[in-house]
Coordinates of C-alpha atoms in Angstrom, one line a residue:
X1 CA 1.0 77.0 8.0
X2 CA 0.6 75.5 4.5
X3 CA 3.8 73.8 3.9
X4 CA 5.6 75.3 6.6
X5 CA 4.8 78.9 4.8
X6 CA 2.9 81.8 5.9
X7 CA -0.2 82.6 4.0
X8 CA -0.1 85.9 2.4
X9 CA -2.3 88.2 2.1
X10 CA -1.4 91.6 -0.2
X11 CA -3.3 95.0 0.2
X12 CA -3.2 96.8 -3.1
X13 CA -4.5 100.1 -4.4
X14 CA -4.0 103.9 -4.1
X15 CA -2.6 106.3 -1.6
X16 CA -6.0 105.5 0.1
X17 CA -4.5 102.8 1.8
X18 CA -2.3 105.5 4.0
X19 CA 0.6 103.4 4.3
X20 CA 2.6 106.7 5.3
X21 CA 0.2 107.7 7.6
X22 CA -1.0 104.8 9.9
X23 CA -3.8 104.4 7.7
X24 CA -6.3 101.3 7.4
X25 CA -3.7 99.5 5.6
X26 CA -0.8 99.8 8.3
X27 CA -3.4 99.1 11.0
X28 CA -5.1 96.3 9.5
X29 CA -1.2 94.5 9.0
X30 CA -0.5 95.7 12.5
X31 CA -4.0 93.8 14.1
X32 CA -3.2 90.7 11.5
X33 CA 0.1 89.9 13.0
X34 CA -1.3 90.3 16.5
X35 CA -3.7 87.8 15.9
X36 CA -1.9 85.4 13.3
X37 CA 1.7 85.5 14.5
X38 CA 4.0 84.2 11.8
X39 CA 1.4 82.1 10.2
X40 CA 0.4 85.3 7.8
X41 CA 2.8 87.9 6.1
X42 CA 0.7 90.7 5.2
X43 CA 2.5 93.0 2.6
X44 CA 1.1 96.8 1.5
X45 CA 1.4 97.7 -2.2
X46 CA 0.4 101.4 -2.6
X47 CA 1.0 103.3 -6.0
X48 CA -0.4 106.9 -6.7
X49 CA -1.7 105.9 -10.1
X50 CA -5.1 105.1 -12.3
X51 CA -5.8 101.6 -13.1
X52 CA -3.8 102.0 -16.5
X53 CA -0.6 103.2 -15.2
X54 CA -0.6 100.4 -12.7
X55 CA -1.1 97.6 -15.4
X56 CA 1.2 99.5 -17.7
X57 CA 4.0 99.8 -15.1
X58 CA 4.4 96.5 -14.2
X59 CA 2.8 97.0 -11.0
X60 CA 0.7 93.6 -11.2
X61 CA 3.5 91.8 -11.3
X62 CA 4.9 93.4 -8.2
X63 CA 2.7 92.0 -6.5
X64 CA 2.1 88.6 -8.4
X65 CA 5.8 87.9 -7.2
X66 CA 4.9 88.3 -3.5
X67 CA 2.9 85.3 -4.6
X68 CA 0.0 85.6 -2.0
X69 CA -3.1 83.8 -1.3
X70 CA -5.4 87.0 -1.0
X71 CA -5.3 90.2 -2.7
X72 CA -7.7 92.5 -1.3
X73 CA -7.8 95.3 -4.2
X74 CA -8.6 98.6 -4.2
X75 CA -8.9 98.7 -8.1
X76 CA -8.0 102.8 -8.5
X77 CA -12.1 103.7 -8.9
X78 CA -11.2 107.1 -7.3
X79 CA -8.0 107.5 -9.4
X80 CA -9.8 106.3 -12.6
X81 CA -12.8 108.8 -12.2
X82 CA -13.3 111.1 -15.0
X83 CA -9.7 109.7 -16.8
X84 CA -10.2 106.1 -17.6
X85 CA -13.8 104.6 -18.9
X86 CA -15.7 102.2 -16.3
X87 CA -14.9 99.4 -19.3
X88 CA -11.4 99.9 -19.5
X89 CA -11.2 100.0 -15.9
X90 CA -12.9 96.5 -15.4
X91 CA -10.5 95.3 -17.6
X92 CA -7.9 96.3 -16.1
X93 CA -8.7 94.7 -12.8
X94 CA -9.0 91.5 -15.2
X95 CA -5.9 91.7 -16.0
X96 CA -4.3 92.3 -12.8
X97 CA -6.6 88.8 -11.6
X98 CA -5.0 87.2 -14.1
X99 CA -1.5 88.3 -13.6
X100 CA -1.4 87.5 -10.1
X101 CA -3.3 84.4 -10.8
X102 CA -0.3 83.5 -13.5
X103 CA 2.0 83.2 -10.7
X104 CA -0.3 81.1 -7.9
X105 CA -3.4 80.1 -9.7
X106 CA -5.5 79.5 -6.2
X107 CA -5.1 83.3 -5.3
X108 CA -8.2 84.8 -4.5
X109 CA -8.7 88.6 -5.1
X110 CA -10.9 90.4 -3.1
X111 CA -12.2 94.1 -4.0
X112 CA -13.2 97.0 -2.2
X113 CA -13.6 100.6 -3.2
X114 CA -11.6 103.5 -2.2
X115 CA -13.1 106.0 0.6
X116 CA -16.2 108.0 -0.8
X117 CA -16.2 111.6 -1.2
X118 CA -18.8 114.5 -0.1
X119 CA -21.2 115.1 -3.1
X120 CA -20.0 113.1 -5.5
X121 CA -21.8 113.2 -8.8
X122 CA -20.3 110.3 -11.1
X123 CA -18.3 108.3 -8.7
X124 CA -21.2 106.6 -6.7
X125 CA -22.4 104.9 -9.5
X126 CA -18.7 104.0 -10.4
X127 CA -18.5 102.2 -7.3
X128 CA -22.1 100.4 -7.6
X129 CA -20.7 99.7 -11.0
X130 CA -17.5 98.5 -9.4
X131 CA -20.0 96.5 -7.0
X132 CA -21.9 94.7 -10.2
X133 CA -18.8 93.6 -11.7
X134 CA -17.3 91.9 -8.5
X135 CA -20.8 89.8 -8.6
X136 CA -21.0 89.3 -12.0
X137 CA -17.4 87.9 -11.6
X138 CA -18.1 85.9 -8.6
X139 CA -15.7 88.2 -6.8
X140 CA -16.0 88.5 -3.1
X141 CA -16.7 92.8 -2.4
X142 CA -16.4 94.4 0.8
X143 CA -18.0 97.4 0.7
X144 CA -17.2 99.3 4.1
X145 CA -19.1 102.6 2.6
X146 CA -22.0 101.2 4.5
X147 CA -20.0 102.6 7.7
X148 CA -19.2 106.2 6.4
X149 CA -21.3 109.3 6.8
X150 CA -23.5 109.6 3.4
X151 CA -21.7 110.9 0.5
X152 CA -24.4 114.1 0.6
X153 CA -23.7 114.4 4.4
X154 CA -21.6 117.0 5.3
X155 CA -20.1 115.1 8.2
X156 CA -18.7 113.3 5.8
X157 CA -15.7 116.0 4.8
X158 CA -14.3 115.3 8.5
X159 CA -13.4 111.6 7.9
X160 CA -11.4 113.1 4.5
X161 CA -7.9 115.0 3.8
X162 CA -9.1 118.7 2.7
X163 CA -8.7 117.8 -0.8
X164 CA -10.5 114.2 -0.4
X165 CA -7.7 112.7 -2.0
X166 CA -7.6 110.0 0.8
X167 CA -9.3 109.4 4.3
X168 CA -7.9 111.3 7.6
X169 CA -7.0 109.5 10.9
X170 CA -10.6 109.7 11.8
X171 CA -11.5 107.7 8.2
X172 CA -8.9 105.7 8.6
X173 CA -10.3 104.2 11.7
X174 CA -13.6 103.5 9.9
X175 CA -12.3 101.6 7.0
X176 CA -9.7 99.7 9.8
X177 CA -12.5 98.9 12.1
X178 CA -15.0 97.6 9.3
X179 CA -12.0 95.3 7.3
X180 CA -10.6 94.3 11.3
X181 CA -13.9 92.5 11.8
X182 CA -14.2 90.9 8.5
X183 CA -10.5 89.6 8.9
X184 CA -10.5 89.2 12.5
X185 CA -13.5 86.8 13.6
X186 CA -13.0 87.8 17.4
X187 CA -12.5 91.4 16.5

C-alpha cells in the first residue's frame, strides 16, 4: 500500500455501468477485491446524465474527493448522442481530468465507451471520435467493442436491455470479462 493507503481506483459514467443490476461495474469491484484485498478500494460513480449535466452538477467533484489513483471513465458518449456536440463533449471530459486532477495531480484517467447499439448511424463514429481524442490526449482507451457482436449484427440486440439504454446480464458479462483481464493479469 502507498503510505499505508489503498489505491483507488473510481469507475465513472452512465447507467451503463449497471451498478443496480450486477453489472460490469459491480463485478469488476467484486473480482478487484478478490484479487487485491484491502490494498485497493474500488468505488462506483453512476449518474443518469449527458456529459453537461455531470460537469454542471458537481459530479466531478464527487468523485475528485474520493481522491483516487485511476478513473476509468465512461465519458456519457451514448448519453451525449444527438444532445451535446462531439466538441463540447471533449471538453467536458477536460474538465472532469482536470477536476479530479485538482485534487491528486498523479491521477490517471482512463476512458472507455459505453456498450454499442444495433444499427447505429452517428454513434460509431462518436466513439472512433471518442477513440482519437484519448490518443491525441495521450489518454490510455480501452475499447472492449472489439468483444461485442457488430453494431449491424443482429445478435447484437441480445447482449442489450430492449430499449438499448444499457447492456443485459449477458452484456454485462462481456464488458466484465474484457475489463477483468486488463485489470486482472492472471484473469
Amino acid at each position: 500500500m502507498l503510505n499505508e493507503q489503498p489505491f483507488k481506483l473510481a469507475l465513472v459514467g452512465s447507467k451503463a455501468l449497471g451498478e443496480e443490476a450486477n453489472g460490469w461495474s459491480i463485478q469488476l469491484q467484486k473480482a478487484l477485491a478478490d484479487a487485491y484485498g484491502e490494498t485497493l478500494d474500488v468505488k462506483i460513480f453512476q449518474y443518469e446524465e449527458q456529459s453537461d449535466q455531470f460537469i454542471t452538477s458537481g459530479h466531478g467533484k464527487e468523485v475528485a474527493e474520493f481522491q483516487p489513483d485511476i478513473v476509468l471513465f465512461e465519458p456519457f458518449t451514448l448519453n451525449d448522442n444527438g444532445t451535446v456536440t462531439l466538441e463540447d463533449s471533449h471538453e467536458n471530459i477536460h474538465t472532469f481530468i482536470s477536476t479530479v486532477q485538482k485534487e491528486k495531480e498523479e491521477a490517471v484517467v482512463i476512458l472507455q465507451p459505453p456498450h454499442p447499439i444495433h444499427n447505429a448511424t452517428f454513434y460509431p463514429s462518436e466513439v472512433e471520435a471518442l477513440e482519437k481524442f484519448a490518443k491525441d490526449n495521450n489518454l490510455p482507451f480501452l475499447n472492449h467493442w472489439a468483444k461485442w457482436p457488430a453494431v449491424e449484427n443482429e445478435e447484437l440486440r441480445s447482449y442489450l436491455l430492449e430499449d438499448q439504454s444499457a447492456p443485459n446480464d449477458k452484456g454485462h458479462e462481456v464488458w466484465f470479462t474484457y475489463l477483468n483481464e486488463y485489470f486482472i493479469a492472471d484473469a
